[in-house]
PDB file of C-alpha atoms in Angstrom:
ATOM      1  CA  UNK A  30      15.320  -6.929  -3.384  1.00 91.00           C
ATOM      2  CA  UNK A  31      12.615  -4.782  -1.563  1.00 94.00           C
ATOM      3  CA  UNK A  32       9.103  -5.225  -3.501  1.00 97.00           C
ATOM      4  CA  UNK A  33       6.843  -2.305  -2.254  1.00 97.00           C
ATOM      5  CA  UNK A  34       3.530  -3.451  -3.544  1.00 98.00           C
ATOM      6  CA  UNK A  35       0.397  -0.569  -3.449  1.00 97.00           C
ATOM      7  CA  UNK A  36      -3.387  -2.239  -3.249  1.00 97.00           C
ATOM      8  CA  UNK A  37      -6.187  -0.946  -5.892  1.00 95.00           C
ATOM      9  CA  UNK A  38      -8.124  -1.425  -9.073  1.00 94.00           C
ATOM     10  CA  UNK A  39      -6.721  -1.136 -11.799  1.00 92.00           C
ATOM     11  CA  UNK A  40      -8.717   1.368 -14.589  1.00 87.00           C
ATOM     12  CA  UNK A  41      -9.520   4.757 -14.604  1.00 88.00           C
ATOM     13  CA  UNK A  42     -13.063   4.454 -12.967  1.00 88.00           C
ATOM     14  CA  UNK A  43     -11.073   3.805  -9.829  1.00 89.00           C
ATOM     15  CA  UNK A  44      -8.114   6.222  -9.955  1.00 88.00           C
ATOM     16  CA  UNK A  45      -9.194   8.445  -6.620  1.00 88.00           C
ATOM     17  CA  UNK A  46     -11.217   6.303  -4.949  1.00 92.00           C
ATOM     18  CA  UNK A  47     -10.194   5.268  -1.502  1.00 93.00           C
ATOM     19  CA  UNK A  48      -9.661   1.962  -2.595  1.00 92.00           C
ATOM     20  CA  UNK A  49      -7.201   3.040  -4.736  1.00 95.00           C
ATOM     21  CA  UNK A  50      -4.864   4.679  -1.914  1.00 96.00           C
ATOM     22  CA  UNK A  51      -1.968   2.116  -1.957  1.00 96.00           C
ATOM     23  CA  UNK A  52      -1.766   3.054  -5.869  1.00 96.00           C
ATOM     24  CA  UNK A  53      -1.727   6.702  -4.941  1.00 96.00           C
ATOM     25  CA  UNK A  54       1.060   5.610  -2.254  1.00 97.00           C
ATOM     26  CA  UNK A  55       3.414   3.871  -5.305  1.00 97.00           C
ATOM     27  CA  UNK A  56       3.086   6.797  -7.570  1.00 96.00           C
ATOM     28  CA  UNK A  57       3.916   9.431  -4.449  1.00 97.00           C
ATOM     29  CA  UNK A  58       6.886   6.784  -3.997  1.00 97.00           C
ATOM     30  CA  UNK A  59       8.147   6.589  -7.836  1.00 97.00           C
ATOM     31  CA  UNK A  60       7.659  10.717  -8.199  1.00 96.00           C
ATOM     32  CA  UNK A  61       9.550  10.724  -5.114  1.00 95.00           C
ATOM     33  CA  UNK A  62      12.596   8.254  -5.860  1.00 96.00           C
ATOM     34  CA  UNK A  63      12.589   8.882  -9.573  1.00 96.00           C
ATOM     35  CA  UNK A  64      11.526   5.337 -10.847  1.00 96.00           C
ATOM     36  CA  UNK A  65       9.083   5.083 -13.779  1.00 96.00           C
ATOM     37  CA  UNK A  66       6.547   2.250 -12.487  1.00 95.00           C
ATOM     38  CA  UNK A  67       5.595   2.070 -16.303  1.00 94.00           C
ATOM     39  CA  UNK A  68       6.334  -1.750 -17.499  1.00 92.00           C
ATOM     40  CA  UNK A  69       3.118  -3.493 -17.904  1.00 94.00           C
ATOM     41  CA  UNK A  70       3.126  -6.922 -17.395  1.00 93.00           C
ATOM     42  CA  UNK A  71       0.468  -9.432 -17.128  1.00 88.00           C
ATOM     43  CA  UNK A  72      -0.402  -9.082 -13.551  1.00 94.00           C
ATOM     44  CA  UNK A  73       1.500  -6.110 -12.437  1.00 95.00           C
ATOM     45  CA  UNK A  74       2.599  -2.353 -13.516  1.00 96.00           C
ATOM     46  CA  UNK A  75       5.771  -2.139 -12.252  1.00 96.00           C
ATOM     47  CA  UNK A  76       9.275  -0.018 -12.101  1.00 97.00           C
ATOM     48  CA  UNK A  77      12.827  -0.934 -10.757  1.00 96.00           C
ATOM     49  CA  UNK A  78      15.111   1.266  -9.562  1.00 96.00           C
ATOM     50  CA  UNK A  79      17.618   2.008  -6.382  1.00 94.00           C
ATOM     51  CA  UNK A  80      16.842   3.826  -3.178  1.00 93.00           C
ATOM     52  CA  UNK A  81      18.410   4.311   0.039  1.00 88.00           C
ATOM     53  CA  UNK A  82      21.293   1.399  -0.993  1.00 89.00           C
ATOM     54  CA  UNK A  83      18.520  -1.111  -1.887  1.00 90.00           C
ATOM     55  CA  UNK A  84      17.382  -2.407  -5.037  1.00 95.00           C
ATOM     56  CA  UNK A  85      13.829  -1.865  -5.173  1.00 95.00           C
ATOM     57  CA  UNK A  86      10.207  -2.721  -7.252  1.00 97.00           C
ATOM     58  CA  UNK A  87       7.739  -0.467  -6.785  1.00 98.00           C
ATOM     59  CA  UNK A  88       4.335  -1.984  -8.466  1.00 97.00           C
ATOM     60  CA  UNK A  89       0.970  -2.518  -8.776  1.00 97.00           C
ATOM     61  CA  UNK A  90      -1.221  -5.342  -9.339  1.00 96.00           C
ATOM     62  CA  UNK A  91      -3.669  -5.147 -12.924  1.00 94.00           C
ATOM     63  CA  UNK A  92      -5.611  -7.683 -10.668  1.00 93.00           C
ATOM     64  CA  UNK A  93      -8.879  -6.281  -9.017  1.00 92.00           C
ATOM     65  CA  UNK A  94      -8.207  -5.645  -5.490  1.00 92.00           C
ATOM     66  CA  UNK A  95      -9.980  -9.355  -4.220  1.00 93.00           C
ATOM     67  CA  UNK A  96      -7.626 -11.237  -6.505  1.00 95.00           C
ATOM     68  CA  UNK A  97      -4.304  -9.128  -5.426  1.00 96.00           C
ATOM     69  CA  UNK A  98      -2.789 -12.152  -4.242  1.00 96.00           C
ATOM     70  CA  UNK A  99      -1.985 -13.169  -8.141  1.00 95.00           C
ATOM     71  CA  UNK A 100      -0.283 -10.204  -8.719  1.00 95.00           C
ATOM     72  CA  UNK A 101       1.669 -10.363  -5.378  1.00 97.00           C
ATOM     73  CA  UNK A 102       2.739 -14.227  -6.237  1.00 96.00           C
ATOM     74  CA  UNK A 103       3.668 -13.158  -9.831  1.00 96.00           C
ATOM     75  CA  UNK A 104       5.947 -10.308  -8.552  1.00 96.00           C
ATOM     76  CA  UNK A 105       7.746 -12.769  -5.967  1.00 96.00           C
ATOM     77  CA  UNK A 106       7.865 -15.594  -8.213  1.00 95.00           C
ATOM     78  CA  UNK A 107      10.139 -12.581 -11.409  1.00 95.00           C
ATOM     79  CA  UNK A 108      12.315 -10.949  -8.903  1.00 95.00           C
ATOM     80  CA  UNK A 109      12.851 -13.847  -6.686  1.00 94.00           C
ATOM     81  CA  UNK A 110      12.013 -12.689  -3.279  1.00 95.00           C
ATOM     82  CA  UNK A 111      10.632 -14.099   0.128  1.00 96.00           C
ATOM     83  CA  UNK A 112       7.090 -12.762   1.705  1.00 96.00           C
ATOM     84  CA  UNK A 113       9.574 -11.041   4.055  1.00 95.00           C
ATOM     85  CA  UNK A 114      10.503  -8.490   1.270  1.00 95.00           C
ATOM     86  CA  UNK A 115       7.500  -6.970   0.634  1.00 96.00           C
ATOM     87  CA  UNK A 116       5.488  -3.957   1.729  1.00 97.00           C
ATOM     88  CA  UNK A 117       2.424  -3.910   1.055  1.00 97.00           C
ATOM     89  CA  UNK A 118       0.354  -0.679   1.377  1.00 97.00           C
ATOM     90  CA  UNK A 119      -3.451  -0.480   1.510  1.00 96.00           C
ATOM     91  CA  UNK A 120      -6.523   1.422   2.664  1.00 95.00           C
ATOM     92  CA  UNK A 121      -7.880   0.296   6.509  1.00 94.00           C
ATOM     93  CA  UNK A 122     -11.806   1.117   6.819  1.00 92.00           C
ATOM     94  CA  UNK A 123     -11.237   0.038  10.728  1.00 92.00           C
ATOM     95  CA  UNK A 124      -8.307   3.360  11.408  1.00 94.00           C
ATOM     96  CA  UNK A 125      -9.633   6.908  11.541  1.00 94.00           C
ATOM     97  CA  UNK A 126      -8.505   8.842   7.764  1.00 94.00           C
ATOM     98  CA  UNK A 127      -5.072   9.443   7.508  1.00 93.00           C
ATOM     99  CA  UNK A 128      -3.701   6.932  10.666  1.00 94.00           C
ATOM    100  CA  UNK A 129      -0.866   4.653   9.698  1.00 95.00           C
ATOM    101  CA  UNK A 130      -0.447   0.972  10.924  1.00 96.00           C
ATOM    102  CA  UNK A 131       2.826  -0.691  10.064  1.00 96.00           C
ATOM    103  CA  UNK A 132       2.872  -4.428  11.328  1.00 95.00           C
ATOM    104  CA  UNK A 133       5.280  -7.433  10.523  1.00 94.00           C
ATOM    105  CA  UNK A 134       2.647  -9.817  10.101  1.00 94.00           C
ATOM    106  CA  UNK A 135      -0.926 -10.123  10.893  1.00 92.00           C
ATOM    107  CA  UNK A 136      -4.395 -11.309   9.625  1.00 93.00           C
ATOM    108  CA  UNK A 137      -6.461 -10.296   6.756  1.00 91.00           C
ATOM    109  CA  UNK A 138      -8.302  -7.607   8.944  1.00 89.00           C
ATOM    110  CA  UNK A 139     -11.727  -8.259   7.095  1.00 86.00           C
ATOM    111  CA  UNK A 140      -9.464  -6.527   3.728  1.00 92.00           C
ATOM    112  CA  UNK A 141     -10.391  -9.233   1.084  1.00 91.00           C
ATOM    113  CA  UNK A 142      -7.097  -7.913  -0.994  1.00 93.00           C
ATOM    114  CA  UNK A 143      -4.677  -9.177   1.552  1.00 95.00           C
ATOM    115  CA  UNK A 144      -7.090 -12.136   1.920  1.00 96.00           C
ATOM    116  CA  UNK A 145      -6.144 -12.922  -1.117  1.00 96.00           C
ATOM    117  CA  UNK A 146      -2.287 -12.196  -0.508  1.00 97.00           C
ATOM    118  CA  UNK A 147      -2.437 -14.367   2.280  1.00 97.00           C
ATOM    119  CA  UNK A 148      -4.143 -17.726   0.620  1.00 96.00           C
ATOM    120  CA  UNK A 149      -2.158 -16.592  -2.116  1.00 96.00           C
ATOM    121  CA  UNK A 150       1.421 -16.730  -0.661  1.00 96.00           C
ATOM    122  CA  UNK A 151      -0.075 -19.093   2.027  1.00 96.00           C
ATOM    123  CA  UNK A 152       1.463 -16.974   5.268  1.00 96.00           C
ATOM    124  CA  UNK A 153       0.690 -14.069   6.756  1.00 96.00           C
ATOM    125  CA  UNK A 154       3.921 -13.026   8.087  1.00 96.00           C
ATOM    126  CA  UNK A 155       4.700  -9.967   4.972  1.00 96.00           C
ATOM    127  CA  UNK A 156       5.254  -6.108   6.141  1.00 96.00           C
ATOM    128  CA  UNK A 157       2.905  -3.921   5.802  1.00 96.00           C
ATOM    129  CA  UNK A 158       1.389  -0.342   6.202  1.00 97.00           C
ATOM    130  CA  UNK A 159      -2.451  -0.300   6.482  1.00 95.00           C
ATOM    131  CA  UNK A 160      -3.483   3.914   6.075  1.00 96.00           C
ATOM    132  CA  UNK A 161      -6.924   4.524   7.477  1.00 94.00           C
ATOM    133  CA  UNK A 162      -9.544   5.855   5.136  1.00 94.00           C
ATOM    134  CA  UNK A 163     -12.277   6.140   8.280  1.00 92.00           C
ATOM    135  CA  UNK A 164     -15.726   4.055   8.406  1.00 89.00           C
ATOM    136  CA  UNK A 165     -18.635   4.985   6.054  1.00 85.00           C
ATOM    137  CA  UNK A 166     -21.196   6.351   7.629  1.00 83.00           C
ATOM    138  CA  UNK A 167     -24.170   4.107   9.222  1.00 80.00           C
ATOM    139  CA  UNK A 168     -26.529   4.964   5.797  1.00 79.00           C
ATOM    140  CA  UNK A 169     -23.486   3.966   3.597  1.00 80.00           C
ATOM    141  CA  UNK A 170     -22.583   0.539   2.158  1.00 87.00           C
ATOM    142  CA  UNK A 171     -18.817  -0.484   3.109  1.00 89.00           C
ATOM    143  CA  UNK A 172     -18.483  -1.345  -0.726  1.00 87.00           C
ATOM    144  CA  UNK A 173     -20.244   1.763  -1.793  1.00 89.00           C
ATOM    145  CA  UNK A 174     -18.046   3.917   0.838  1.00 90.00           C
ATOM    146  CA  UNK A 175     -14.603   2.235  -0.591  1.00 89.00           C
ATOM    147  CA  UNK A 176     -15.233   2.734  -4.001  1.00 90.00           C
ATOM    148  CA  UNK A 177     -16.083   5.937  -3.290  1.00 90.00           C
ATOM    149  CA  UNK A 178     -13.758   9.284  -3.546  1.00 91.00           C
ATOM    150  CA  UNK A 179     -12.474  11.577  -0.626  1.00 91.00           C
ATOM    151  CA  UNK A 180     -14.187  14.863   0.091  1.00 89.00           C
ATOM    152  CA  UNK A 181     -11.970  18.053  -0.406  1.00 88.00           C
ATOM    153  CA  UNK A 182     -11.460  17.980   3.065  1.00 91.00           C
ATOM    154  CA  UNK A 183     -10.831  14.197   3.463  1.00 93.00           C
ATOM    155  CA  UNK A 184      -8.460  14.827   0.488  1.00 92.00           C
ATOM    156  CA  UNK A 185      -6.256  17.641   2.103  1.00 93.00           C
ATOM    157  CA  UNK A 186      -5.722  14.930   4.981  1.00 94.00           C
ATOM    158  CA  UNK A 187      -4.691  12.150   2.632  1.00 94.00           C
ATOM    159  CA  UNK A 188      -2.428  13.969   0.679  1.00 95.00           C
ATOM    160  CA  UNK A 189      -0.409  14.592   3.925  1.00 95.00           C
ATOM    161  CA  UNK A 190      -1.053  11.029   5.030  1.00 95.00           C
ATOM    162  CA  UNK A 191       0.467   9.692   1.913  1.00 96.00           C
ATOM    163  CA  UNK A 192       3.555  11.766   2.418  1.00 96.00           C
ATOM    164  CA  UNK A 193       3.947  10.647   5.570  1.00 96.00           C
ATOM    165  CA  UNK A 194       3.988   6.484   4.081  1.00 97.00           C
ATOM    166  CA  UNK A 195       6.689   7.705   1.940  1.00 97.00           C
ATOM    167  CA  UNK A 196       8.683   9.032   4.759  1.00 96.00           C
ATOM    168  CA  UNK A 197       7.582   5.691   6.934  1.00 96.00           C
ATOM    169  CA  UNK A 198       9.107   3.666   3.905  1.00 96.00           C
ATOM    170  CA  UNK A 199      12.228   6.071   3.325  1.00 95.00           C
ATOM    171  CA  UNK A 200      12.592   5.179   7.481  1.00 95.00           C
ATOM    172  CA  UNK A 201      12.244   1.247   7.129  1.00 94.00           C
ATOM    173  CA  UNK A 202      14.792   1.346   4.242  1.00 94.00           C
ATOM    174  CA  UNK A 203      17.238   3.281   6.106  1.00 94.00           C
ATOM    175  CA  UNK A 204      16.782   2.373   9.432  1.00 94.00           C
ATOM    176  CA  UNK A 205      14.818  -1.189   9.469  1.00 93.00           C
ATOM    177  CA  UNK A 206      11.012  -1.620  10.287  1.00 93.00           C
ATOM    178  CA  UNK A 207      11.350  -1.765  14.182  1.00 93.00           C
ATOM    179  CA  UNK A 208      12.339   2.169  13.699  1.00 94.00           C
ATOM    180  CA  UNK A 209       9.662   2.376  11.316  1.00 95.00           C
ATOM    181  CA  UNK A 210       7.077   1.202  13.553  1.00 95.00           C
ATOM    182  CA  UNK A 211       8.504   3.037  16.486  1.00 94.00           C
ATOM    183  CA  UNK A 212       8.138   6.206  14.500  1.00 93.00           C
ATOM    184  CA  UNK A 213       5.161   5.736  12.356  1.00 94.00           C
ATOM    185  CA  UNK A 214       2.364   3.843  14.466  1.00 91.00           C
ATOM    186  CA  UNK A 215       1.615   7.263  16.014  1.00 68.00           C
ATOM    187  CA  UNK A 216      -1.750   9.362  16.048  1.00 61.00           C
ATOM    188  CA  UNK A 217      -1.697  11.589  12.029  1.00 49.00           C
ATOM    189  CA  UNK A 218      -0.923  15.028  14.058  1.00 50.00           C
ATOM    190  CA  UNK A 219       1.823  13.481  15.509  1.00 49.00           C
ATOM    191  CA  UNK A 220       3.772  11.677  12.265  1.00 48.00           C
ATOM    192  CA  UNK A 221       5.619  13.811  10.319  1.00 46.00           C
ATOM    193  CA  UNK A 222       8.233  13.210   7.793  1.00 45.00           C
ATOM    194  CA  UNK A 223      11.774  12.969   9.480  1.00 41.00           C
TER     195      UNK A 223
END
C-alpha cells in the first residue's frame, strides 16, 4: 500500500501558508483521484482509495510540522507499510518557487519536519518530493518567511507547481520513481504534466 503523506500545520491559521504546501499537494491529489481524505484520526487526516492499480492513503499529519514524524509512524504502524512506501511531499526553502526534487533517500535538508520523520522512523531512506517555495528575503526571518503566504504572483506559480507533483506522483505510480525522477527533477518551465 502506497502512503502519500503531505507536510503542514494543521488549523486554519496555516491553510495557505507555504508551509502548508504538501497539504495543498494531498488535497490537489484527493480532488484529483476522487478520495475523500476526511477520517480524522488521532495523528492523521486521512482517505483510502485506488489509483493507477495501487491501493493508496493519501493523509496528513494533525501533528505540527516539527513533530511530523508521529504522524508518519502512526500511519505506517495502521496500514502496515515499510519507509519504502511512502511519499512524502513538503516545501524546500533551499529550491527556487515552484522546482521539484524527487529523491529516494536523503538527509533532513535543515527541514525540521522530516527531521522528525527521520528520528522518528529511524532511516532516511523514504521517497520523497521536496517543491521549492524560494528563500526569504535577507530582512525576513526563515520562520517568519515559511509561515508566511504566497504573493499573487508566487501563487499563480504554485498552483502550476502543484499540478505538476500530481502528475510526478501519477508518473511514479505508473511507471516507478526512476521515471519519475527522470521526468520530474527538471527546471519548473520545463515539467509539465505528461
Amino acid at each position: 500500500m502506497r502512503v502519500i503523506v503531505g507536510l503542514g500545520n494543521p488549523g486554519l491559521r496555516y491553510r495557505s501558508t507555504r508551509h502548508n504546501i504538501g497539504f495543498r499537494c494531498v488535497d490537489s491529489m484527493a480532488r484529483e483521484w476522487g478520495i475523500r481524505v476526511s477520517d480524522r484520526r488521532a495523528k492523521a487526516v486521512l482517505g483510502r482509495g485506488n489509483h493507477a492499480g495501487e491501493e493508496i492513503v493519501l493523509a496528513k499529519p494533525r501533528t505540527f510540522m516539527n513533530n511530523s514524524g508521529e504522524g508518519v509512524a502512526y500511519l505506517l504502524t495502521r496500514f502496515a507499510s515499510r519507509p519504502e512506501d511512502l511519499v512524502i511531499v513538503y516545501d524546500d526553502m533551499a529550491l527556487p518557487l515552484g522546482r521539484l526534487r524527487l529523491r529516494r533517500a536523503g538527509s533532513d535538508g535543515g527541514h525540521r519536519g522530516v527531521q522528525s520523520i527521520i528520528e522518528s522512523l529511524k532511516t532516511q531512506a523514504f521517497p520523497r518530493i521536496r517543491l521549492g517555495i524560494g528563500s526569504p528575503p535577507l530582512e525576513q526571518d526563515s520562520v517568519a518567511y515559511v509561515l508566511g503566504r504566497f504573493s499573487g504572483e508566487e501563487d499563480t506559480i504554485v498552483a502550476r507547481a502543484v499540478e505538476v507533483v500530481v502528475a510526478a506522483v501519477d508518473c511514479m505510480l505508473e511507471e516507478g520513481f526512476d521515471e519519475a525522477m527522470n521526468r520530474f527533477n527538471t527546471p519548473p518551465s520545463d515539467q509539465c504534466p505528461a
